[in-house]
PDB file of C-alpha atoms in Angstrom:
ATOM      1  CA  MET G   1     126.206  83.742  85.102  1.00 43.00           C
ATOM      2  CA  ASP G   2     128.148  81.046  85.435  1.00 43.00           C
ATOM      3  CA  CYS G   3     126.589  78.002  86.185  1.00 44.00           C
ATOM      4  CA  THR G   4     129.126  75.651  86.913  1.00 44.00           C
ATOM      5  CA  GLU G   5     128.523  76.123  90.720  1.00 42.00           C
ATOM      6  CA  SER G   6     125.370  74.497  90.331  1.00 45.00           C
ATOM      7  CA  SER G   7     125.102  71.968  92.900  1.00 42.00           C
ATOM      8  CA  LYS G   8     124.373  68.783  91.634  1.00 42.00           C
ATOM      9  CA  SER G   9     120.904  68.253  93.350  1.00 41.00           C
ATOM     10  CA  LYS G  10     120.189  71.161  91.350  1.00 36.00           C
ATOM     11  CA  GLN G  11     120.659  69.669  87.711  1.00 37.00           C
ATOM     12  CA  GLU G  12     118.777  66.745  88.937  1.00 37.00           C
ATOM     13  CA  ARG G  13     116.119  69.722  89.929  1.00 35.00           C
ATOM     14  CA  ILE G  14     115.800  70.821  85.984  1.00 36.00           C
ATOM     15  CA  VAL G  15     116.151  67.761  84.597  1.00 35.00           C
ATOM     16  CA  LYS G  16     112.753  65.960  86.993  1.00 39.00           C
ATOM     17  CA  PRO G  17     111.487  68.896  88.219  1.00 41.00           C
ATOM     18  CA  GLU G  18     108.009  67.635  88.949  1.00 41.00           C
ATOM     19  CA  LYS G  19     109.575  65.019  91.380  1.00 43.00           C
ATOM     20  CA  GLU G  20     111.817  67.737  93.046  1.00 42.00           C
ATOM     21  CA  ASP G  21     109.384  70.494  93.291  1.00 45.00           C
ATOM     22  CA  ASP G  22     106.816  67.938  94.437  1.00 44.00           C
ATOM     23  CA  GLY G  23     104.679  69.201  91.737  1.00 47.00           C
ATOM     24  CA  GLU G  24     102.976  67.532  88.811  1.00 46.00           C
ATOM     25  CA  VAL G  25     101.576  69.093  85.737  1.00 45.00           C
ATOM     26  CA  LEU G  26      97.908  68.692  86.002  1.00 45.00           C
ATOM     27  CA  GLY G  27      95.317  67.970  83.130  1.00 44.00           C
ATOM     28  CA  ALA G  28      92.645  71.508  83.070  1.00 45.00           C
ATOM     29  CA  PRO G  29      89.180  71.200  81.573  1.00 48.00           C
ATOM     30  CA  ARG G  30      89.309  72.928  77.610  1.00 51.00           C
ATOM     31  CA  SER G  31      89.202  76.401  76.965  1.00 54.00           C
ATOM     32  CA  THR G  32      86.405  78.404  75.977  1.00 57.00           C
ATOM     33  CA  VAL G  33      88.041  79.614  73.029  1.00 62.00           C
ATOM     34  CA  ILE G  34      87.826  77.314  69.670  1.00 69.00           C
ATOM     35  CA  GLN G  35      90.889  76.590  67.427  1.00 70.00           C
ATOM     36  CA  GLU G  36      90.182  78.072  64.010  1.00 76.00           C
ATOM     37  CA  ASP G  37      92.059  74.732  62.417  1.00 79.00           C
ATOM     38  CA  THR G  38      90.550  72.495  64.455  1.00 77.00           C
ATOM     39  CA  GLY G  39      87.435  73.945  65.939  1.00 75.00           C
ATOM     40  CA  ARG G  40      87.968  72.513  68.822  1.00 71.00           C
ATOM     41  CA  GLY G  41      89.082  74.588  72.169  1.00 65.00           C
ATOM     42  CA  MET G  42      92.402  75.216  73.102  1.00 64.00           C
ATOM     43  CA  PRO G  43      93.663  72.035  75.331  1.00 65.00           C
ATOM     44  CA  ALA G  44      95.140  73.667  78.618  1.00 64.00           C
ATOM     45  CA  THR G  45      97.680  72.494  81.756  1.00 65.00           C
ATOM     46  CA  PHE G  46      98.734  74.563  84.254  1.00 67.00           C
ATOM     47  CA  TYR G  47     100.806  74.007  86.797  1.00 67.00           C
ATOM     48  CA  ALA G  48     101.419  73.114  91.492  1.00 68.00           C
ATOM     49  CA  ASN G  49     103.456  72.418  94.358  1.00 72.00           C
ATOM     50  CA  LYS G  50     103.445  72.302  98.016  1.00 74.00           C
ATOM     51  CA  LYS G  51     103.950  76.026  98.006  1.00 74.00           C
ATOM     52  CA  GLY G  52     101.620  77.522  95.189  1.00 76.00           C
ATOM     53  CA  GLY G  53     104.600  79.143  94.228  1.00 80.00           C
ATOM     54  CA  MET G  54     106.719  80.031  91.567  1.00 85.00           C
ATOM     55  CA  THR G  55     110.322  78.115  90.795  1.00 87.00           C
ATOM     56  CA  HIS G  56     113.067  77.784  89.178  1.00 89.00           C
ATOM     57  CA  ALA G  57     112.838  74.791  88.553  1.00 87.00           C
ATOM     58  CA  LEU G  58     108.783  75.695  87.055  1.00 87.00           C
ATOM     59  CA  ALA G  59     109.773  78.568  85.354  1.00 89.00           C
ATOM     60  CA  LEU G  60     111.530  77.057  83.165  1.00 90.00           C
ATOM     61  CA  GLN G  61     109.132  74.703  82.594  1.00 86.00           C
ATOM     62  CA  TYR G  62     106.973  77.177  81.674  1.00 86.00           C
ATOM     63  CA  PHE G  63     108.876  78.949  79.450  1.00 91.00           C
ATOM     64  CA  LYS G  64     110.078  75.440  77.609  1.00 88.00           C
ATOM     65  CA  ASN G  65     106.106  74.104  77.156  1.00 82.00           C
ATOM     66  CA  ASN G  66     103.718  77.132  76.975  1.00 82.00           C
ATOM     67  CA  ILE G  67     105.487  80.203  75.673  1.00 88.00           C
ATOM     68  CA  ALA G  68     108.709  78.896  73.492  1.00 89.00           C
ATOM     69  CA  THR G  69     106.320  76.477  71.531  1.00 83.00           C
ATOM     70  CA  MET G  70     103.828  79.925  70.434  1.00 84.00           C
ATOM     71  CA  TYR G  71     107.045  80.755  68.873  1.00 88.00           C
ATOM     72  CA  PRO G  72     108.022  78.574  65.499  1.00 86.00           C
ATOM     73  CA  ASP G  73     110.461  80.814  64.032  1.00 92.00           C
ATOM     74  CA  MET G  74     112.039  81.969  67.126  1.00 95.00           C
ATOM     75  CA  THR G  75     115.721  81.902  67.207  1.00 95.00           C
ATOM     76  CA  PRO G  76     118.657  84.216  68.546  1.00 96.00           C
ATOM     77  CA  GLU G  77     118.756  85.885  65.452  1.00 96.00           C
ATOM     78  CA  ASN G  78     115.225  86.718  65.400  1.00 96.00           C
ATOM     79  CA  PRO G  79     114.248  86.947  69.464  1.00 96.00           C
ATOM     80  CA  ILE G  80     110.982  87.410  70.979  1.00 95.00           C
ATOM     81  CA  ALA G  81     110.662  89.990  74.832  1.00 94.00           C
ATOM     82  CA  VAL G  82     108.921  88.765  77.469  1.00 94.00           C
ATOM     83  CA  ILE G  83     108.372  90.966  80.240  1.00 92.00           C
ATOM     84  CA  CYS G  84     108.968  89.329  84.039  1.00 91.00           C
ATOM     85  CA  ASP G  85     108.642  91.384  87.704  1.00 89.00           C
ATOM     86  CA  GLY G  86     111.476  90.449  89.408  1.00 88.00           C
ATOM     87  CA  HIS G  87     110.820  87.314  90.912  1.00 89.00           C
ATOM     88  CA  GLY G  88     114.268  84.982  91.430  1.00 90.00           C
ATOM     89  CA  SER G  89     112.670  82.219  88.925  1.00 90.00           C
ATOM     90  CA  HIS G  90     113.382  85.003  86.032  1.00 92.00           C
ATOM     91  CA  LEU G  91     116.891  84.651  87.326  1.00 91.00           C
ATOM     92  CA  SER G  92     118.354  81.765  87.849  1.00 92.00           C
ATOM     93  CA  CYS G  93     121.319  80.763  85.427  1.00 94.00           C
ATOM     94  CA  GLN G  94     119.118  77.182  83.946  1.00 94.00           C
ATOM     95  CA  LEU G  95     116.262  79.500  82.382  1.00 95.00           C
ATOM     96  CA  LEU G  96     118.946  82.243  80.800  1.00 95.00           C
ATOM     97  CA  THR G  97     120.732  80.070  79.114  1.00 96.00           C
ATOM     98  CA  PHE G  98     117.308  78.355  78.153  1.00 96.00           C
ATOM     99  CA  CYS G  99     116.358  81.829  76.754  1.00 96.00           C
ATOM    100  CA  ARG G 100     120.213  82.847  74.957  1.00 96.00           C
ATOM    101  CA  GLU G 101     119.685  79.276  73.360  1.00 96.00           C
ATOM    102  CA  VAL G 102     116.533  80.103  71.928  1.00 96.00           C
ATOM    103  CA  GLY G 103     116.529  83.309  71.430  1.00 97.00           C
ATOM    104  CA  ILE G 104     114.287  84.856  74.451  1.00 97.00           C
ATOM    105  CA  ILE G 105     115.335  88.171  75.778  1.00 96.00           C
ATOM    106  CA  ILE G 106     113.478  88.490  79.048  1.00 95.00           C
ATOM    107  CA  LEU G 107     113.241  92.125  80.166  1.00 93.00           C
ATOM    108  CA  LEU G 108     112.591  93.063  84.134  1.00 92.00           C
ATOM    109  CA  ARG G 109     110.363  95.509  85.740  1.00 91.00           C
ATOM    110  CA  PRO G 110     111.855  98.399  88.159  1.00 89.00           C
ATOM    111  CA  PRO G 111     110.494  96.505  91.469  1.00 88.00           C
ATOM    112  CA  HIS G 112     107.756  97.395  93.921  1.00 88.00           C
ATOM    113  CA  THR G 113     106.100  99.482  90.089  1.00 90.00           C
ATOM    114  CA  THR G 114     103.990  96.773  89.596  1.00 88.00           C
ATOM    115  CA  ASN G 115     100.547  98.910  90.018  1.00 91.00           C
ATOM    116  CA  ILE G 116     101.919 101.256  87.423  1.00 93.00           C
ATOM    117  CA  SER G 117     103.934  99.225  85.293  1.00 93.00           C
ATOM    118  CA  GLN G 118     102.113  95.633  84.821  1.00 93.00           C
ATOM    119  CA  GLY G 119      99.268  96.103  82.969  1.00 94.00           C
ATOM    120  CA  GLU G 120      97.213  93.069  85.368  1.00 94.00           C
ATOM    121  CA  ASP G 121      97.334  95.425  88.440  1.00 95.00           C
ATOM    122  CA  VAL G 122      96.436  98.525  85.825  1.00 95.00           C
ATOM    123  CA  VAL G 123      93.328  97.257  83.934  1.00 96.00           C
ATOM    124  CA  ASN G 124      92.677  93.052  83.769  1.00 97.00           C
ATOM    125  CA  PHE G 125      92.764  92.737  87.433  1.00 96.00           C
ATOM    126  CA  GLY G 126      90.214  95.654  88.338  1.00 96.00           C
ATOM    127  CA  LYS G 127      87.759  93.952  86.868  1.00 96.00           C
ATOM    128  CA  PHE G 128      88.278  90.256  86.836  1.00 97.00           C
ATOM    129  CA  LYS G 129      87.915  90.812  90.812  1.00 96.00           C
ATOM    130  CA  PRO G 130      84.195  91.916  90.664  1.00 96.00           C
ATOM    131  CA  LEU G 131      83.460  89.230  87.897  1.00 96.00           C
ATOM    132  CA  PHE G 132      85.058  86.738  89.719  1.00 96.00           C
ATOM    133  CA  ARG G 133      83.202  87.671  93.572  1.00 95.00           C
ATOM    134  CA  THR G 134      80.176  87.515  91.139  1.00 95.00           C
ATOM    135  CA  ALA G 135      80.650  83.441  90.556  1.00 95.00           C
ATOM    136  CA  LYS G 136      81.412  82.831  93.486  1.00 94.00           C
ATOM    137  CA  ALA G 137      78.338  84.719  94.825  1.00 94.00           C
ATOM    138  CA  HIS G 138      76.154  82.788  91.965  1.00 94.00           C
ATOM    139  CA  ARG G 139      77.573  79.883  93.212  1.00 93.00           C
ATOM    140  CA  LEU G 140      76.787  79.731  96.625  1.00 92.00           C
ATOM    141  CA  LEU G 141      73.288  81.192  96.051  1.00 91.00           C
ATOM    142  CA  GLU G 142      73.076  77.844  93.475  1.00 91.00           C
ATOM    143  CA  LYS G 143      74.183  75.537  96.368  1.00 89.00           C
ATOM    144  CA  LEU G 144      71.880  76.956  98.914  1.00 87.00           C
ATOM    145  CA  ASN G 145      69.058  76.042  96.252  1.00 88.00           C
ATOM    146  CA  THR G 146      69.834  72.713  95.166  1.00 88.00           C
ATOM    147  CA  GLY G 147      69.749  71.815  98.983  1.00 85.00           C
ATOM    148  CA  SER G 148      73.661  70.733  98.797  1.00 83.00           C
ATOM    149  CA  LYS G 149      75.832  68.887 102.121  1.00 81.00           C
ATOM    150  CA  THR G 150      78.214  72.241 101.546  1.00 80.00           C
ATOM    151  CA  LEU G 151      77.123  75.711 102.027  1.00 82.00           C
ATOM    152  CA  PHE G 152      80.502  76.849 101.015  1.00 87.00           C
ATOM    153  CA  LEU G 153      83.255  76.471  98.442  1.00 90.00           C
ATOM    154  CA  ASP G 154      85.685  74.058  97.458  1.00 89.00           C
ATOM    155  CA  MET G 155      88.551  73.617  95.002  1.00 86.00           C
ATOM    156  CA  GLY G 156      86.016  72.024  92.949  1.00 88.00           C
ATOM    157  CA  ASP G 157      84.136  75.175  92.872  1.00 91.00           C
ATOM    158  CA  LEU G 158      87.094  77.118  91.766  1.00 89.00           C
ATOM    159  CA  MET G 159      87.686  76.525  88.084  1.00 88.00           C
ATOM    160  CA  PRO G 160      84.040  77.420  87.134  1.00 91.00           C
ATOM    161  CA  CYS G 161      83.860  80.441  89.035  1.00 94.00           C
ATOM    162  CA  THR G 162      86.726  81.463  87.444  1.00 94.00           C
ATOM    163  CA  ALA G 163      86.440  80.824  84.331  1.00 91.00           C
ATOM    164  CA  ALA G 164      84.476  83.469  82.490  1.00 93.00           C
ATOM    165  CA  ALA G 165      86.026  86.429  84.560  1.00 95.00           C
ATOM    166  CA  TRP G 166      88.817  85.140  84.012  1.00 94.00           C
ATOM    167  CA  GLU G 167      88.475  85.056  79.889  1.00 93.00           C
ATOM    168  CA  ALA G 168      86.236  88.168  80.025  1.00 95.00           C
ATOM    169  CA  ALA G 169      89.572  89.923  82.040  1.00 96.00           C
ATOM    170  CA  PHE G 170      91.969  88.277  80.308  1.00 95.00           C
ATOM    171  CA  SER G 171      90.313  88.530  76.860  1.00 94.00           C
ATOM    172  CA  LYS G 172      92.662  90.534  73.900  1.00 92.00           C
ATOM    173  CA  LYS G 173      90.412  93.738  73.793  1.00 95.00           C
ATOM    174  CA  GLU G 174      91.336  93.958  77.663  1.00 96.00           C
ATOM    175  CA  ASN G 175      94.966  92.341  77.553  1.00 95.00           C
ATOM    176  CA  THR G 176      95.886  94.840  74.241  1.00 95.00           C
ATOM    177  CA  LYS G 177      94.341  98.800  76.837  1.00 96.00           C
ATOM    178  CA  ALA G 178      96.513  97.160  79.749  1.00 96.00           C
ATOM    179  CA  TRP G 179      99.761  97.346  77.868  1.00 94.00           C
ATOM    180  CA  ALA G 180      98.712 100.243  76.149  1.00 96.00           C
ATOM    181  CA  ALA G 181      98.123 101.307  79.710  1.00 95.00           C
ATOM    182  CA  ILE G 182     101.489 100.950  80.695  1.00 95.00           C
ATOM    183  CA  GLY G 183     103.146 101.989  77.144  1.00 94.00           C
ATOM    184  CA  VAL G 184     104.271  99.132  76.631  1.00 92.00           C
ATOM    185  CA  ASN G 185     102.032  98.296  73.105  1.00 91.00           C
ATOM    186  CA  PRO G 186     101.977 101.284  72.076  1.00 93.00           C
ATOM    187  CA  PHE G 187     105.547 101.234  72.617  1.00 91.00           C
ATOM    188  CA  THR G 188     105.265 105.219  74.084  1.00 94.00           C
ATOM    189  CA  ARG G 189     106.963 105.054  77.598  1.00 92.00           C
ATOM    190  CA  CYS G 190     103.830 106.711  78.974  1.00 94.00           C
ATOM    191  CA  VAL G 191     104.088 105.799  82.794  1.00 93.00           C
ATOM    192  CA  TYR G 192     107.464 107.721  82.530  1.00 93.00           C
ATOM    193  CA  TRP G 193     106.663 110.580  81.742  1.00 94.00           C
ATOM    194  CA  GLU G 194     102.997 110.862  84.154  1.00 92.00           C
ATOM    195  CA  LEU G 195     105.901 110.453  86.867  1.00 90.00           C
ATOM    196  CA  ARG G 196     108.147 113.145  85.223  1.00 91.00           C
ATOM    197  CA  ARG G 197     104.762 115.008  85.011  1.00 91.00           C
ATOM    198  CA  LYS G 198     104.049 114.713  88.681  1.00 87.00           C
ATOM    199  CA  GLU G 199     107.507 115.277  89.694  1.00 86.00           C
ATOM    200  CA  GLU G 200     107.624 118.486  88.243  1.00 87.00           C
ATOM    201  CA  ALA G 201     104.206 119.384  89.424  1.00 84.00           C
ATOM    202  CA  ALA G 202     105.737 118.846  93.105  1.00 79.00           C
ATOM    203  CA  GLN G 203     108.887 121.026  92.611  1.00 77.00           C
ATOM    204  CA  ALA G 204     107.327 123.813  91.422  1.00 78.00           C
ATOM    205  CA  ARG G 205     104.850 124.117  94.954  1.00 73.00           C
ATOM    206  CA  VAL G 206     107.789 123.872  96.258  1.00 70.00           C
ATOM    207  CA  LYS G 207     109.552 126.464  94.590  1.00 70.00           C
ATOM    208  CA  LYS G 208     106.115 128.527  94.289  1.00 68.00           C
ATOM    209  CA  VAL G 209     106.122 128.299  98.899  1.00 63.00           C
ATOM    210  CA  GLU G 210     109.340 128.532  99.378  1.00 61.00           C
ATOM    211  CA  GLY G 211     110.064 132.353 101.013  1.00 57.00           C
ATOM    212  CA  VAL G 212     105.984 132.921 100.976  1.00 56.00           C
ATOM    213  CA  ASN G 213     103.806 133.579 103.991  1.00 56.00           C
ATOM    214  CA  LEU G 214     100.720 131.832 104.387  1.00 52.00           C
ATOM    215  CA  GLU G 215      99.111 134.708 105.784  1.00 56.00           C
ATOM    216  CA  ASP G 216      98.914 136.529 102.721  1.00 58.00           C
ATOM    217  CA  GLU G 217      95.728 136.894 100.307  1.00 53.00           C
ATOM    218  CA  ASP G 218      97.109 134.930  97.308  1.00 51.00           C
ATOM    219  CA  VAL G 219      98.441 132.205  99.127  1.00 50.00           C
ATOM    220  CA  LYS G 220      94.590 131.905 101.357  1.00 49.00           C
ATOM    221  CA  HIS G 221      93.316 131.825  97.981  1.00 44.00           C
ATOM    222  CA  ALA G 222      95.261 129.458  96.764  1.00 51.00           C
ATOM    223  CA  LYS G 223      94.398 126.425  99.030  1.00 59.00           C
ATOM    224  CA  LEU G 224      96.666 124.216  99.300  1.00 68.00           C
ATOM    225  CA  LEU G 225      95.533 120.068  99.763  1.00 73.00           C
ATOM    226  CA  LYS G 226      97.379 118.391 102.474  1.00 75.00           C
ATOM    227  CA  GLU G 227      98.835 116.839 100.493  1.00 73.00           C
ATOM    228  CA  GLU G 228     100.531 119.561  98.955  1.00 73.00           C
ATOM    229  CA  LEU G 229     102.014 120.556 102.035  1.00 75.00           C
ATOM    230  CA  VAL G 230     103.101 116.707 102.446  1.00 77.00           C
ATOM    231  CA  GLY G 231     105.094 116.645  99.606  1.00 73.00           C
ATOM    232  CA  VAL G 232     106.534 120.460  99.854  1.00 74.00           C
ATOM    233  CA  LEU G 233     107.899 119.634 103.992  1.00 77.00           C
ATOM    234  CA  ARG G 234     109.302 116.600 102.154  1.00 76.00           C
ATOM    235  CA  GLY G 235     111.177 118.679  99.520  1.00 70.00           C
ATOM    236  CA  MET G 236     112.310 120.794 102.343  1.00 72.00           C
ATOM    237  CA  GLY G 237     114.409 117.916 103.709  1.00 75.00           C
ATOM    238  CA  GLU G 238     111.645 117.648 106.515  1.00 80.00           C
ATOM    239  CA  THR G 239     109.696 114.145 106.895  1.00 81.00           C
ATOM    240  CA  PRO G 240     106.399 115.038 108.271  1.00 81.00           C
ATOM    241  CA  ALA G 241     103.283 112.477 109.358  1.00 80.00           C
ATOM    242  CA  SER G 242     100.875 111.798 106.377  1.00 72.00           C
ATOM    243  CA  SER G 243      98.432 111.290 109.212  1.00 80.00           C
ATOM    244  CA  ALA G 244      99.464 114.655 110.680  1.00 84.00           C
ATOM    245  CA  ARG G 245      96.431 117.272 110.850  1.00 84.00           C
ATOM    246  CA  LYS G 246      96.944 120.141 108.243  1.00 82.00           C
ATOM    247  CA  GLU G 247      96.886 122.761 110.557  1.00 82.00           C
ATOM    248  CA  VAL G 248      99.992 120.767 111.598  1.00 84.00           C
ATOM    249  CA  LEU G 249     101.983 120.879 108.055  1.00 82.00           C
ATOM    250  CA  GLU G 250     100.715 124.500 108.365  1.00 79.00           C
ATOM    251  CA  GLY G 251     102.824 125.201 111.053  1.00 81.00           C
ATOM    252  CA  ALA G 252     105.983 123.382 110.374  1.00 81.00           C
ATOM    253  CA  LEU G 253     105.960 125.382 107.015  1.00 77.00           C
ATOM    254  CA  GLN G 254     105.594 128.356 108.096  1.00 76.00           C
ATOM    255  CA  GLU G 255     108.391 127.586 111.367  1.00 77.00           C
ATOM    256  CA  LEU G 256     110.743 126.735 108.319  1.00 74.00           C
ATOM    257  CA  LEU G 257     110.674 130.059 106.643  1.00 70.00           C
ATOM    258  CA  GLY G 258     110.762 131.764 109.997  1.00 65.00           C
ATOM    259  CA  GLN G 259     107.074 133.135 110.455  1.00 54.00           C
ATOM    260  CA  PRO G 260     105.656 132.697 114.007  1.00 52.00           C
ATOM    261  CA  THR G 261     102.303 130.839 113.710  1.00 47.00           C
ATOM    262  CA  PRO G 262      99.583 132.053 114.743  1.00 48.00           C
ATOM    263  CA  ALA G 263      98.927 130.496 117.513  1.00 48.00           C
ATOM    264  CA  ALA G 264     102.453 131.267 118.599  1.00 46.00           C
ATOM    265  CA  THR G 265     102.185 135.008 118.579  1.00 48.00           C
ATOM    266  CA  ALA G 266      98.660 134.911 120.607  1.00 51.00           C
ATOM    267  CA  GLU G 267     100.075 132.340 123.698  1.00 53.00           C
ATOM    268  CA  GLU G 268     102.972 135.016 123.120  1.00 53.00           C
ATOM    269  CA  GLU G 269     100.616 137.924 123.259  1.00 53.00           C
ATOM    270  CA  ALA G 270      97.944 136.228 126.812  1.00 56.00           C
ATOM    271  CA  ALA G 271     102.036 135.348 128.587  1.00 56.00           C
ATOM    272  CA  ALA G 272     102.692 138.800 127.903  1.00 52.00           C
ATOM    273  CA  ALA G 273     100.018 140.549 129.132  1.00 53.00           C
ATOM    274  CA  THR G 274      99.566 137.926 131.994  1.00 56.00           C
ATOM    275  CA  GLY G 275     103.110 139.612 133.050  1.00 52.00           C
ATOM    276  CA  ALA G 276     102.488 142.735 133.453  1.00 46.00           C
ATOM    277  CA  ALA G 277      99.445 141.578 134.960  1.00 47.00           C
ATOM    278  CA  ALA G 278     101.709 140.128 137.723  1.00 47.00           C
ATOM    279  CA  ALA G 279     104.469 143.378 137.795  1.00 46.00           C
ATOM    280  CA  GLU G 280     101.955 146.081 138.398  1.00 45.00           C
ATOM    281  CA  PRO G 281     101.185 144.298 142.056  1.00 43.00           C
ATOM    282  CA  ALA G 282     104.127 143.598 142.902  1.00 41.00           C
ATOM    283  CA  ALA G 283     105.583 147.402 142.507  1.00 40.00           C
ATOM    284  CA  VAL G 284     102.243 148.575 144.779  1.00 36.00           C
ATOM    285  CA  THR G 285     103.272 145.932 147.369  1.00 37.00           C
ATOM    286  CA  THR G 286     106.800 147.072 147.216  1.00 36.00           C
ATOM    287  CA  THR G 287     105.495 150.575 147.071  1.00 35.00           C
ATOM    288  CA  ALA G 288     103.182 149.830 150.167  1.00 36.00           C
ATOM    289  CA  ILE G 289     105.759 148.691 152.223  1.00 33.00           C
ATOM    290  CA  ALA G 290     107.783 151.299 151.872  1.00 37.00           C
ATOM    291  CA  ALA G 291     105.673 154.012 153.175  1.00 35.00           C
ATOM    292  CA  THR G 292     105.083 151.486 156.234  1.00 34.00           C
ATOM    293  CA  SER G 293     108.612 151.513 156.737  1.00 38.00           C
ATOM    294  CA  SER G 294     108.694 154.966 156.987  1.00 37.00           C
ATOM    295  CA  VAL G 295     105.490 155.677 159.065  1.00 35.00           C
ATOM    296  CA  ALA G 296     106.921 153.252 161.704  1.00 39.00           C
ATOM    297  CA  ASN G 297     109.676 154.486 161.690  1.00 37.00           C
TER     298      ASN G 297
END
């Protein structure tokens, strides 16, 4: 990545990120995690800007002030790896240059996979959210019982509601569990193997159904689920709607396999019977007309 094309405004933005981003380094309550060497709560800071999101400048600040300071022995010859998502703030020229200089390797997750490749989504937030909701309910009840003039939560209630839930959900135990669930530590690539297992199972179902008469007793007993029928049809190049009824999906599959559906067969039989019944009176009428003509002659 070429840094020479960066505009002057972007360079100034890195020099003074707080001004450019309208952000501010705000003091935060001391953590309840006690430092062993001092016996005091660990100091904490957080950053804010008008949009409430991550920017190039804030990402650089975080890497410099929070990550790099945690590893004093880190060098380009003794690097660390930081796993991130693919947000643009993790790919700025200034950040990549800084990481290269100090010895940080940025690893990006594949896009749209946080539900399986991000430990926070897989484990941490699942524990944090119910604890956070409970803390908010208790906070509101406390306001109600103390006769507070405001019976709603505001920014002053954020930290009291968040602190305990966050430390429980992002403890060393939960973080270790999250890393194991996504195959990072221990390094198992379990997400890849699970996706591969599902893909092979779907392919096996397609092979099993292709060319098979769904009216056979053996197939009936297999009881293909609606989701399996959708997967089979997609594997055969179709795009069925997930909301379609199971009967519709079965009919579509039978049609692809060259088999008439029971409903279609019944309709054809009814149409044939109706046609035959309609043909007989027509023949009688024709005969009667001919006979009448003969008598008249």
